[in-house]
CSV table of C-alpha atoms in Angstrom, one decimal:
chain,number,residue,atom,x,y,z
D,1,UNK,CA,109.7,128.1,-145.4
D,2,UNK,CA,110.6,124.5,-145.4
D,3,UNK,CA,110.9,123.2,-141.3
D,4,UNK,CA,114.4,121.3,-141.1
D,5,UNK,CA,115.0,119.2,-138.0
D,6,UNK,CA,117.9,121.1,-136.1
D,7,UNK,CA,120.4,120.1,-133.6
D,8,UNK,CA,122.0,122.4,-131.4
D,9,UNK,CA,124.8,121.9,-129.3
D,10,UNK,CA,125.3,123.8,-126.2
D,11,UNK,CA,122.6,125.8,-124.0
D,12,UNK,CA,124.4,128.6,-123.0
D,13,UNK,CA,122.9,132.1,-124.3
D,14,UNK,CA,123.6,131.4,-128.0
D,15,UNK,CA,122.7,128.0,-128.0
D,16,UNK,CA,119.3,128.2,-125.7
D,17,UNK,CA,118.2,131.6,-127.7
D,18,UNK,CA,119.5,129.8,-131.1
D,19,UNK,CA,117.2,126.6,-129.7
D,20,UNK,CA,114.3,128.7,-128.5
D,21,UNK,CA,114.0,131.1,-131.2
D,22,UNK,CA,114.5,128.4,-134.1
D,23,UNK,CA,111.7,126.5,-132.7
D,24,UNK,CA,109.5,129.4,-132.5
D,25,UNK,CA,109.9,130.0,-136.4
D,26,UNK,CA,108.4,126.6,-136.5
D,27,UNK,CA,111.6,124.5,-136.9
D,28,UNK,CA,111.9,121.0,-134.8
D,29,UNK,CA,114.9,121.8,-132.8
D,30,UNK,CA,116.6,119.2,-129.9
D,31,UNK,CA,119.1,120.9,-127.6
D,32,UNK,CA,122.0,119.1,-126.1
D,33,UNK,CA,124.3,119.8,-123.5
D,34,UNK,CA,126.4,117.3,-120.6
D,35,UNK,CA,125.0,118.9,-117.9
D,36,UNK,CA,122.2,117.1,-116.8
D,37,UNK,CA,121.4,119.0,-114.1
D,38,UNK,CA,120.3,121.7,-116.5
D,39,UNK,CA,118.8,119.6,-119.3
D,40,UNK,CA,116.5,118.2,-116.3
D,41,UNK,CA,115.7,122.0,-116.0
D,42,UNK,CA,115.1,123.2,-119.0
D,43,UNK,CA,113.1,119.7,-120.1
D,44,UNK,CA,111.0,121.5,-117.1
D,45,UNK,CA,111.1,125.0,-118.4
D,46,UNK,CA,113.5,126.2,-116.1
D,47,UNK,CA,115.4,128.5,-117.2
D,48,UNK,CA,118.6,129.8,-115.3
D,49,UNK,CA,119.6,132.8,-117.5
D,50,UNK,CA,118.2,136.0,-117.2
D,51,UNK,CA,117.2,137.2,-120.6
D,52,UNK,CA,113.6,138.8,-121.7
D,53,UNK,CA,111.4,136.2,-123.6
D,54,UNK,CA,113.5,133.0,-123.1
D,55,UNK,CA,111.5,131.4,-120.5
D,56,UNK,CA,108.7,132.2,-122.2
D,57,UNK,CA,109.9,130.7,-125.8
D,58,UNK,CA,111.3,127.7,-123.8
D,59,UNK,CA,108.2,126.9,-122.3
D,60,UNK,CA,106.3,127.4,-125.6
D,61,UNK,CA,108.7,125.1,-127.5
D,62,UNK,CA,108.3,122.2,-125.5
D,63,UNK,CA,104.6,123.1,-125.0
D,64,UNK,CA,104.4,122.8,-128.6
D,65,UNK,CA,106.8,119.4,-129.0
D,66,UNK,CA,108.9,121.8,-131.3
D,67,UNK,CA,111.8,121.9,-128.6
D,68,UNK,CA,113.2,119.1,-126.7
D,69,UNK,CA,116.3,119.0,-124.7
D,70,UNK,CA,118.8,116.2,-124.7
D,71,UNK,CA,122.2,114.9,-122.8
D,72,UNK,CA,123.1,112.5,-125.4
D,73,UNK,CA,124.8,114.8,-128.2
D,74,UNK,CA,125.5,112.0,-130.5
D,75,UNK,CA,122.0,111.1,-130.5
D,76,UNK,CA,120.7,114.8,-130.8
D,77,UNK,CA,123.2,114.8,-134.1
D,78,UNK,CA,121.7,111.8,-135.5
D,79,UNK,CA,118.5,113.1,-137.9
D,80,UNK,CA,119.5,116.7,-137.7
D,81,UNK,CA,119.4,118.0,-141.4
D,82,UNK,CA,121.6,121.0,-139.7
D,83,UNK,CA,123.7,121.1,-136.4
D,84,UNK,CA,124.7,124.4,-134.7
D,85,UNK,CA,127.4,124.4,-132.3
D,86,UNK,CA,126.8,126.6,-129.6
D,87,UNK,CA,129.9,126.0,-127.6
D,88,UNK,CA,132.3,128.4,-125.3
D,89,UNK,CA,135.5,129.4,-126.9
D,90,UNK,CA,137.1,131.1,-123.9
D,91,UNK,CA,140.2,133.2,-123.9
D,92,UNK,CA,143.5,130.9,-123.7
D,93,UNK,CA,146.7,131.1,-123.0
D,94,UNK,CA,148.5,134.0,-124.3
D,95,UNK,CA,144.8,135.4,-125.6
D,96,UNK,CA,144.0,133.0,-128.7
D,97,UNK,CA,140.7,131.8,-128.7
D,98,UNK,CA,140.3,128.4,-126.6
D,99,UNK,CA,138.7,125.5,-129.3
D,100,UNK,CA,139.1,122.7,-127.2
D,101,UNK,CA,135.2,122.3,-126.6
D,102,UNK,CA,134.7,123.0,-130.0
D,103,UNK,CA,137.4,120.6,-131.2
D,104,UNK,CA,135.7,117.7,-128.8
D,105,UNK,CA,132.6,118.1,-130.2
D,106,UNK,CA,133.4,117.5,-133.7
D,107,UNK,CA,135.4,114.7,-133.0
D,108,UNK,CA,132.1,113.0,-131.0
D,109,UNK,CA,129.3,113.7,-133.4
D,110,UNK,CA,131.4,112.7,-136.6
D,111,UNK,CA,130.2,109.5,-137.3
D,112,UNK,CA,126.7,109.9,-136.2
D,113,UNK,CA,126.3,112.7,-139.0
D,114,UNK,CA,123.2,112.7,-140.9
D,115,UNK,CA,124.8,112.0,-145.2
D,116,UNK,CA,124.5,115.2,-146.6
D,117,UNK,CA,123.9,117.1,-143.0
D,118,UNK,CA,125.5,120.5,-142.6
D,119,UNK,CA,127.4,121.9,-139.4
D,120,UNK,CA,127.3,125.1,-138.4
D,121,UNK,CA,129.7,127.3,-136.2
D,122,UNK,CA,127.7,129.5,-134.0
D,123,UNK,CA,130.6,129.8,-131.7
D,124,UNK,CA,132.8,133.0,-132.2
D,125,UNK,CA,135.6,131.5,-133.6
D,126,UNK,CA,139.4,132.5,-135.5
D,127,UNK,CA,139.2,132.6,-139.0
D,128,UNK,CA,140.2,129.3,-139.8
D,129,UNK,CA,138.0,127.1,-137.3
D,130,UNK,CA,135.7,125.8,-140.3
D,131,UNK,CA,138.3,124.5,-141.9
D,132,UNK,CA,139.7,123.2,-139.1
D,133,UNK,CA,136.2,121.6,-138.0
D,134,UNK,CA,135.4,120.3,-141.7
D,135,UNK,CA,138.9,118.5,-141.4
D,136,UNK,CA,137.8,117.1,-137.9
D,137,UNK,CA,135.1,115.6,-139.2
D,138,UNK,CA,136.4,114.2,-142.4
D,139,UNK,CA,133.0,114.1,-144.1
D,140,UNK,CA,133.4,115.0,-147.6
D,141,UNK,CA,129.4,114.6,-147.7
D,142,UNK,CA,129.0,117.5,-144.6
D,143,UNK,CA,129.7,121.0,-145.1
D,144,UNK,CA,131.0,123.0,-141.9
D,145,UNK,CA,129.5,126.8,-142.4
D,146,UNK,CA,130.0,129.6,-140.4
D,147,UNK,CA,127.4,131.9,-139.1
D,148,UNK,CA,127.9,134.2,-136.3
D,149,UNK,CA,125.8,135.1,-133.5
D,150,UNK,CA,125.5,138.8,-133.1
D,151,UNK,CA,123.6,138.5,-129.8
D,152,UNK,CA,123.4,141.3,-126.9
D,153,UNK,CA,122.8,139.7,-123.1
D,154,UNK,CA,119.5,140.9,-122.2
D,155,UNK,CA,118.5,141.4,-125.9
D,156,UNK,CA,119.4,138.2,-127.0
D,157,UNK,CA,115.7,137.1,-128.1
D,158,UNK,CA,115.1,140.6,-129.7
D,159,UNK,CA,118.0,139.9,-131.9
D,160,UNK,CA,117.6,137.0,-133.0
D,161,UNK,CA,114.2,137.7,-134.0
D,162,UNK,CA,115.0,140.9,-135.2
D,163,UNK,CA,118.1,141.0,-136.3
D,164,UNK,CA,119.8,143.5,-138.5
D,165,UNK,CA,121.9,141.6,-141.1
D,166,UNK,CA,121.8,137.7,-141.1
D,167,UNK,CA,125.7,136.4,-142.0
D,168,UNK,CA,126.4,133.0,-143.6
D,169,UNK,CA,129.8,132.0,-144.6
D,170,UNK,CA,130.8,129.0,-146.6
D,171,UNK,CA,132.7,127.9,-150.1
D,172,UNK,CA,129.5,125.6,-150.6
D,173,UNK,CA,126.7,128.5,-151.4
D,174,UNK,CA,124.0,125.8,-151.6
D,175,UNK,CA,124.7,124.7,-148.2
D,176,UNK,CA,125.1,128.7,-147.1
D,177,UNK,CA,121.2,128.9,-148.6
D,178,UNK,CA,120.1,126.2,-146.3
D,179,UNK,CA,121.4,127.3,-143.6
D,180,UNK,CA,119.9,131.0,-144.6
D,181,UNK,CA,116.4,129.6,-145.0
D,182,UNK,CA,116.2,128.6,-141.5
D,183,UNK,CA,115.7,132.3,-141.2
D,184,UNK,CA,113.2,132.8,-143.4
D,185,UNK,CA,110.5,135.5,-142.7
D,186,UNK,CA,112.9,137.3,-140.4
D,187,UNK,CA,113.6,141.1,-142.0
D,188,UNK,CA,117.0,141.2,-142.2
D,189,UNK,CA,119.8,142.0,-145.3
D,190,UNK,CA,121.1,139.0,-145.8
D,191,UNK,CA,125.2,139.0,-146.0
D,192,UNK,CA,126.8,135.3,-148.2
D,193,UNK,CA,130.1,135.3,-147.9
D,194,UNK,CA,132.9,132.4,-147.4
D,195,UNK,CA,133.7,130.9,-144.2
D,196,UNK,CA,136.7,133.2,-143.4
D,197,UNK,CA,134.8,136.4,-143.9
D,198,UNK,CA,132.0,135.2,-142.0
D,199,UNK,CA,134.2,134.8,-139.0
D,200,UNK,CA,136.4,137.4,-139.2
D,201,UNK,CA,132.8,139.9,-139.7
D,202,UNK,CA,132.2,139.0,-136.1
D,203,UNK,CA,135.7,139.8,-134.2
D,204,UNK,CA,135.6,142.8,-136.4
D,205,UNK,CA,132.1,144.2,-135.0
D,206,UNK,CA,133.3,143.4,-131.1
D,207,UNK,CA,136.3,144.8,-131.8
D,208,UNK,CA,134.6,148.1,-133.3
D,209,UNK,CA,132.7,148.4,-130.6
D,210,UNK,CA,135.1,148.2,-128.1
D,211,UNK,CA,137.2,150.7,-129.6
D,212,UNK,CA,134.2,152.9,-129.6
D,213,UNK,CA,133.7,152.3,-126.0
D,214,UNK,CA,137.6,153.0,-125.4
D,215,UNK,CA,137.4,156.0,-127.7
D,216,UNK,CA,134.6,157.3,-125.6
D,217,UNK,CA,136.2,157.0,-121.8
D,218,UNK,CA,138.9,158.7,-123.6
D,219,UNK,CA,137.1,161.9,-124.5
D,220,UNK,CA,135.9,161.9,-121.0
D,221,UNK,CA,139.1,162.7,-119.5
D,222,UNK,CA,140.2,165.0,-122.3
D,223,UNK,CA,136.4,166.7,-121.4
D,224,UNK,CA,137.3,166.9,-117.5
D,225,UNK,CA,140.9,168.6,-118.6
D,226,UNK,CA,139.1,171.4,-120.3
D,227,UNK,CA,136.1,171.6,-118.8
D,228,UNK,CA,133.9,170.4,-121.1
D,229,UNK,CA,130.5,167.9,-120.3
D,230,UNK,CA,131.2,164.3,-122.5
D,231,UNK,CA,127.4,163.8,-123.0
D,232,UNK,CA,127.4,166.8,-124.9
D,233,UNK,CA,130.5,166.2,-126.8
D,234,UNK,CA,128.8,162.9,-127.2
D,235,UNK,CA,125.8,164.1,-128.5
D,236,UNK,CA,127.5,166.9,-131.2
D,237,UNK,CA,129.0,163.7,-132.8
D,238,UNK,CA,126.8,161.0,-132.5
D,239,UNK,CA,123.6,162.5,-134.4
D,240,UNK,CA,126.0,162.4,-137.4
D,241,UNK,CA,124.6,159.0,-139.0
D,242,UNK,CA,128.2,158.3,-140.3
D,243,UNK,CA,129.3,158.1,-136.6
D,244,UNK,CA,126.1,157.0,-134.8
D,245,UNK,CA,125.8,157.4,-130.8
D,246,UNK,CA,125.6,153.4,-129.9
D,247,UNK,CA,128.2,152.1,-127.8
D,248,UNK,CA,129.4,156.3,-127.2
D,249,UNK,CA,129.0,156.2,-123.4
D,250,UNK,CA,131.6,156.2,-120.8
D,251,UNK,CA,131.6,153.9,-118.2
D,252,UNK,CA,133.9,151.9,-115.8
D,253,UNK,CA,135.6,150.5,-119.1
D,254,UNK,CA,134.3,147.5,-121.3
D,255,UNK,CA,133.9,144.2,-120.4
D,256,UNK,CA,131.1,140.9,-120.8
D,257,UNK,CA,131.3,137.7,-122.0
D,258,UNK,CA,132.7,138.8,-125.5
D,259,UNK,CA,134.7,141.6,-126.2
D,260,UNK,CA,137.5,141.3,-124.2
D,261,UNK,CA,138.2,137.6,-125.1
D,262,UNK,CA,137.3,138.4,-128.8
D,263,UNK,CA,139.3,141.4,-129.0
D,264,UNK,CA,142.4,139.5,-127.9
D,265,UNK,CA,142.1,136.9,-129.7
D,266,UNK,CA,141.6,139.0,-132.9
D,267,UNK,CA,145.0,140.3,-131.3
D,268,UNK,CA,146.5,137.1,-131.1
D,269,UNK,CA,145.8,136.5,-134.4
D,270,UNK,CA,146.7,139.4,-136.2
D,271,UNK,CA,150.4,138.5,-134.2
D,272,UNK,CA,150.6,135.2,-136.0
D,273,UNK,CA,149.9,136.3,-138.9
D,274,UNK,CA,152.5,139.4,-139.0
D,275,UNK,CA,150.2,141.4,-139.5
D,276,UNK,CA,150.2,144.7,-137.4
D,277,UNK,CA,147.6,146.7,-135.7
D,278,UNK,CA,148.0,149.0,-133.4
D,279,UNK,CA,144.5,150.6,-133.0
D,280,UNK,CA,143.3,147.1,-132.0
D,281,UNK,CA,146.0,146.7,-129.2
D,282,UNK,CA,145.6,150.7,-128.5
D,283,UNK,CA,142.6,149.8,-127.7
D,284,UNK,CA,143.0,146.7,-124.9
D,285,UNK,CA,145.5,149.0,-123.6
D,286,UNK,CA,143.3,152.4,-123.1
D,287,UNK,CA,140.4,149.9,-121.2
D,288,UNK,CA,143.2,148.9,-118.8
D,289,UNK,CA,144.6,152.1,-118.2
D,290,UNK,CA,141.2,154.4,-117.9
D,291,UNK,CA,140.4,151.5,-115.5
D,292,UNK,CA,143.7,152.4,-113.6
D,293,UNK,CA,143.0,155.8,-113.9
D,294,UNK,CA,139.4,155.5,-112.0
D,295,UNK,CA,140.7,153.7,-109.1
D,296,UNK,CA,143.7,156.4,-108.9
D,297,UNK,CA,140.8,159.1,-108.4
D,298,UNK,CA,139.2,157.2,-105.9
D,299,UNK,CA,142.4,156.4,-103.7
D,300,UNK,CA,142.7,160.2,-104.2
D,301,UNK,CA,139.8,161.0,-102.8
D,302,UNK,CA,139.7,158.3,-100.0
D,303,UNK,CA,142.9,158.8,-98.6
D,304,UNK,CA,145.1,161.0,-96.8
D,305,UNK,CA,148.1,160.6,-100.0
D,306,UNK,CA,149.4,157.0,-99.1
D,307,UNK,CA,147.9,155.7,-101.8
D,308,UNK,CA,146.9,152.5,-99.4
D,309,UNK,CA,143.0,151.9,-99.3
D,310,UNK,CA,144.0,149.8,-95.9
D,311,UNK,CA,140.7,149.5,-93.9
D,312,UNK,CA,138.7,151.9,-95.9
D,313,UNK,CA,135.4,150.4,-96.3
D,314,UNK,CA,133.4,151.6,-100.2
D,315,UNK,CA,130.5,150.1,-101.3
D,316,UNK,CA,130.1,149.5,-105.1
D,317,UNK,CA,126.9,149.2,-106.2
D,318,UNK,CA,126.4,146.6,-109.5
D,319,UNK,CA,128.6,143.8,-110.1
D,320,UNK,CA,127.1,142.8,-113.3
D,321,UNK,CA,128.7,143.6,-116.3
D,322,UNK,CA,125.4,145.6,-117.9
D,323,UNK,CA,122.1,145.9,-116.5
D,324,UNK,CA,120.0,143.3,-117.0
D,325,UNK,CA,122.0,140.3,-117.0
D,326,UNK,CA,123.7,138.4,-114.1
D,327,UNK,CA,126.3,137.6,-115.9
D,328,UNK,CA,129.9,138.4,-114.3
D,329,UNK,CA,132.1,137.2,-116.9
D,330,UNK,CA,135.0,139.8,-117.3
D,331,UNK,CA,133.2,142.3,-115.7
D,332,UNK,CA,134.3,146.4,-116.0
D,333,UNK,CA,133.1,146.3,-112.2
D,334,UNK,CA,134.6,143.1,-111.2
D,335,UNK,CA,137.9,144.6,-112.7
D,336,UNK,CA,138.0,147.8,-110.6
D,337,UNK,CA,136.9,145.8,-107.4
D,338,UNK,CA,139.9,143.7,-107.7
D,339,UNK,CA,142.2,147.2,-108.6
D,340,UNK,CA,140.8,148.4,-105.0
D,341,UNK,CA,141.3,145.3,-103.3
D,342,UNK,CA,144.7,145.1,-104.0
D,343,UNK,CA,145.0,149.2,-102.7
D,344,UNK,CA,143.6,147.1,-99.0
D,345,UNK,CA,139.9,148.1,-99.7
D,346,UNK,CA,137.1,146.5,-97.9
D,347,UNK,CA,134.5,146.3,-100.6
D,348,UNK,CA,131.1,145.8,-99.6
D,349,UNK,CA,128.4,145.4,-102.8
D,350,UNK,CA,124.7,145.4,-104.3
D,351,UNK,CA,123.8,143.7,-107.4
D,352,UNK,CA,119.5,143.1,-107.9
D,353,UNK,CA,120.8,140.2,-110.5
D,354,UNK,CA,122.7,138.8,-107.9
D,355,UNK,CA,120.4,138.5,-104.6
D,356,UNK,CA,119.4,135.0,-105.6
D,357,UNK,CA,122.4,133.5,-107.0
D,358,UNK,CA,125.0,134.3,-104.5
D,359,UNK,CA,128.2,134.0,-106.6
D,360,UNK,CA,131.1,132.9,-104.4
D,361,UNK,CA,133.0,136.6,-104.2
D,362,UNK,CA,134.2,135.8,-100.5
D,363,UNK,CA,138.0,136.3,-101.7
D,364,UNK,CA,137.3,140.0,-103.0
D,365,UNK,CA,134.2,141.2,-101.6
D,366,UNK,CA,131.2,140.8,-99.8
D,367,UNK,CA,128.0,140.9,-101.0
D,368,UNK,CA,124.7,142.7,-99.4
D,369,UNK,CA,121.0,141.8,-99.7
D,370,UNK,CA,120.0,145.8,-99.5
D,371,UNK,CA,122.2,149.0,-100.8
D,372,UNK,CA,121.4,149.9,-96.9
D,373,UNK,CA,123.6,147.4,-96.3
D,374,UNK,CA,126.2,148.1,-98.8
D,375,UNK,CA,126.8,152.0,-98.1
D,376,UNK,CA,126.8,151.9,-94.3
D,377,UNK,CA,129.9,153.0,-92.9
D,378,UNK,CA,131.3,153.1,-96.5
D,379,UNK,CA,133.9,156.1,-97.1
D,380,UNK,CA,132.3,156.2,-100.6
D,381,UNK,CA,130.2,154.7,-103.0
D,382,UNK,CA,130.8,154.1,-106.4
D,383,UNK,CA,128.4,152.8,-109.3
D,384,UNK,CA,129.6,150.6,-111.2
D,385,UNK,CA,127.1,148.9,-113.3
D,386,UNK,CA,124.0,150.8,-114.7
D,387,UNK,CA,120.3,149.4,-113.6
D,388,UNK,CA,118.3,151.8,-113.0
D,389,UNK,CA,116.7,151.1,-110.1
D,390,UNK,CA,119.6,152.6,-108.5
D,391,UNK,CA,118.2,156.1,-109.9
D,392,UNK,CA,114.9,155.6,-107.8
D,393,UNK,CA,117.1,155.0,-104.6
D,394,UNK,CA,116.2,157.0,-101.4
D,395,UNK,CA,119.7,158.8,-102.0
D,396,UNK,CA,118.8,161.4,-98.6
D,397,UNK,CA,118.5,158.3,-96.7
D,398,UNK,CA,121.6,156.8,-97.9
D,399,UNK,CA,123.7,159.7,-97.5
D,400,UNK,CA,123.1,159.7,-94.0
D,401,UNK,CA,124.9,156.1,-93.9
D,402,UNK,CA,128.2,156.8,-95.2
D,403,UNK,CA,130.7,158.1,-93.7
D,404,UNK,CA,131.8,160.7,-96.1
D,405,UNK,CA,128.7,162.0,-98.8
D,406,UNK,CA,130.7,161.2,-101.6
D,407,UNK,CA,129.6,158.9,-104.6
D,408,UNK,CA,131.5,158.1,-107.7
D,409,UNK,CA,128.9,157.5,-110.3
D,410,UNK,CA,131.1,155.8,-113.1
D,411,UNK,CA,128.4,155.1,-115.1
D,412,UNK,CA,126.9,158.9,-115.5
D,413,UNK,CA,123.4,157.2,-114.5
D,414,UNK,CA,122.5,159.7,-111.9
D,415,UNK,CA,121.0,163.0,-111.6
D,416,UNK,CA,123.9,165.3,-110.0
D,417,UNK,CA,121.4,167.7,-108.6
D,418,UNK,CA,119.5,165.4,-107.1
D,419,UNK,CA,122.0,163.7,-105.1
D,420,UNK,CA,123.8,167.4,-104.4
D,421,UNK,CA,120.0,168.1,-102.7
D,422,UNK,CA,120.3,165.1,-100.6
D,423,UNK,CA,123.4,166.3,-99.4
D,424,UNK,CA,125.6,164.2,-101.8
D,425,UNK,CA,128.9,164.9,-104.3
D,426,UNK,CA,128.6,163.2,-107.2
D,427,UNK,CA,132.1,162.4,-109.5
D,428,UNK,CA,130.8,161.5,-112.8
D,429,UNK,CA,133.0,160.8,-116.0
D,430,UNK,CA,133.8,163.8,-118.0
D,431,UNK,CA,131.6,165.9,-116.0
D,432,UNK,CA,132.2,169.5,-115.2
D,433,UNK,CA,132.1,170.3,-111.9
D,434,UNK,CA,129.3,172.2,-112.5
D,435,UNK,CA,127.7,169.1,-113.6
D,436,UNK,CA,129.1,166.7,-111.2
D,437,UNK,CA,128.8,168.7,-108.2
């Protein structure tokens, strides 16, 4: 493997595990970013994101002078022989995918490009954006490829390291190579394409997913209309290999820092280019409504029929959009707190991700230190995001601090008998009473 001197731009998950990890395969990689507050952190091995293995790579990076972070972009940019760009590309208006940072970036590091350098998109981006970058730069001697991250939060380091396929997308299939030998000695099918496929592979596997995951809260209701238990529904189709059973699990809907925004913008997309489908906006629409549909249930079951939640106290437990991560970004939990805050709920919640950070939540909730503290006095409790510590809880303790024994587990995390012996109901997804109760 031939060590190439990279530049990455942007420490956010992508970019720090993109850093980290390249540096570990024995590349020389400096990170940049504006915020110096967070460069002066991570120069110190502080790293703010929770994700298994990054401090440790960080650490072992700069240990090894193989990983240096920077402010100064343009500088970072200067001897790179390849650049990532590692930037957010937030939903915008109307749902398109929001290039500005991307767009400002190219525009800053175009003259300080290394002759013969290549950029690479990292970003999740509309088909188009490499293009759009390559005409930015106007460097007829730099080649703009694109090569998507397919990262989970909380297995970010695990998949980079061990990913399963590797895409590069660019018309220049010399410049693809290089950027696929910065990979080398990673055991992964290798997919060359051009730049458009490249980009579109990515919205296309978020959007799968998602659909999936809308597809599976959908068989849960049809389950609890005819009686039938969703995880063995679940089960009867996903041991068929041409189905599989990741991303089959029902749950307070789907959320994160990448599927919703991706899925609409794939939306947007498809709308300006006339081109029609409905599964994808099926899709958006069945999250929304199954989330509508939870909150109905718990109104139901919370009030005397007004359908107002005025002074009814619940505690949710999770705020986090999966377990193990902190992250809050369009989160499935956040979603249905806001749904029962606008009923006149009084939401009191637990995160663990969330007792040292103390997000500013004041204007929907309030968050506790302890689930004690969370379910006392609650009417109910609902689950919302699924660590599972909360399975280990001391549910006969708890029970005795609500007001009413009832706890909506929308994430099928616990063990209905065991919270029925501490006195408990327990309202699943697609559960059979039987199951549930």
């Amino acid at each position: 493997m031939q060590i190439r001197r990279v530049a990455v731009v942007g420490t956010g998950y992508v970019g720090l595990t993109t850093g980290a990890c390249l540096a570990s395969l024995g590349h020389r990689v400096v990170c940049a970013d504006t915020d110096r507050n967070k460069v002066e952190r991570l120069s110190r091995g502080q790293v703010d994101i929770l994700e298994p293995r990054l401090p440790e790579l960080v650490r072992e990076g700069l240990d090894s002078g193989r990983l240096e972070f920077v402010q100064d972009t343009r500088a970072a940019v200067a001897d790179a022989d390849v650049v990532f760009l590692c930037l957010p590309t937030p939903m915008g208006v109307g749902g398109a995918a929001d290039l500005a940072a991307v767009e400002a970036v190219a525009d800053e590091i175009r003259t300080d490009l290394p002759h013969g350098s290549v950029v690479v998109n990292k970003s999740t981006v509309p088909v188009g954006t490499a293009e759009r970058v390559a005409a930015l730069l106007d460097r007829p001697d730099v080649t703009v490829v694109s090569n998507p991250e397919f990262l989970r939060e909380g297995y970010a380091v695990r998949d980079f390291l061990n990913p399963d396929r590797i895409v590069v997308g660019a018309a220049d299939r010399d410049a693809a190579r290089r950027v696929a030998d910065l990979y080398a000695g990673l055991d992964a099918p290798l997919v060359l394409t051009d730049a458009a496929g490249a980009e579109l592979a990515k919205y296309a596997a978020n959007f799968f997913l998602a659909m999936k995951l809308s597809f599976a809260n959908n068989l849960a209701t049809l389950c609890e209309h005819f009686g039938a238990e969703v995880d063995d529904v679940l089960a009867g189709i996903g041991h068929d290999p041409r189905i599989g059973s990741a991303f089959l699990k029902p749950g307070p809907g789907w959320g994160g820092s990448c599927l919703p925004k991706d899925t609409h913008a794939l939306l947007t997309i498809c709308q300006e280019s006339g081109v029609e489908f409905p599964l994808l906006r099926a899709t958006i629409e069945t999250n929304v409504e199954h989330q509508r549909l939870l909150v109905e249930r718990v109104v139901a079951g919370c009030t005397p029929g007004d359908g107002s939640l005025h002074g009814v106290r619940l505690a949710v437990l999770g705020l986090a959009f999966k377990a193990g991560t902190s992250d809050l970004r369009d989160s499935p939990a956040l979603a249905i707190a806001r749904l029962l805050k606008e009923r006149g709920a009084e939401l009191h919640a637990y995160d663990p991700a969330l007792s040292e950070t103390r997000p500013d939540l004041s204007d929907l909730l309030t968050i506790a230190d302890t689930p004690e503290e969370a379910l006392r006095g609650a009417r109910a409790c609902l689950v919302l995001t699924e660590w599972p510590e909360f399975r280990d809880l001391d549910w006969e303790h708890l029970a005795g601090l609500l007001e009413t024994p009832v706890v909506y587990d929308f994430r099928n995390l616990l063990d209905p008998d065991e919270l029925r012996r501490a006195g408990l109901t327990c309202e699943g997804i697609g559960r059979t009473p039987a199951m549930a109760r």
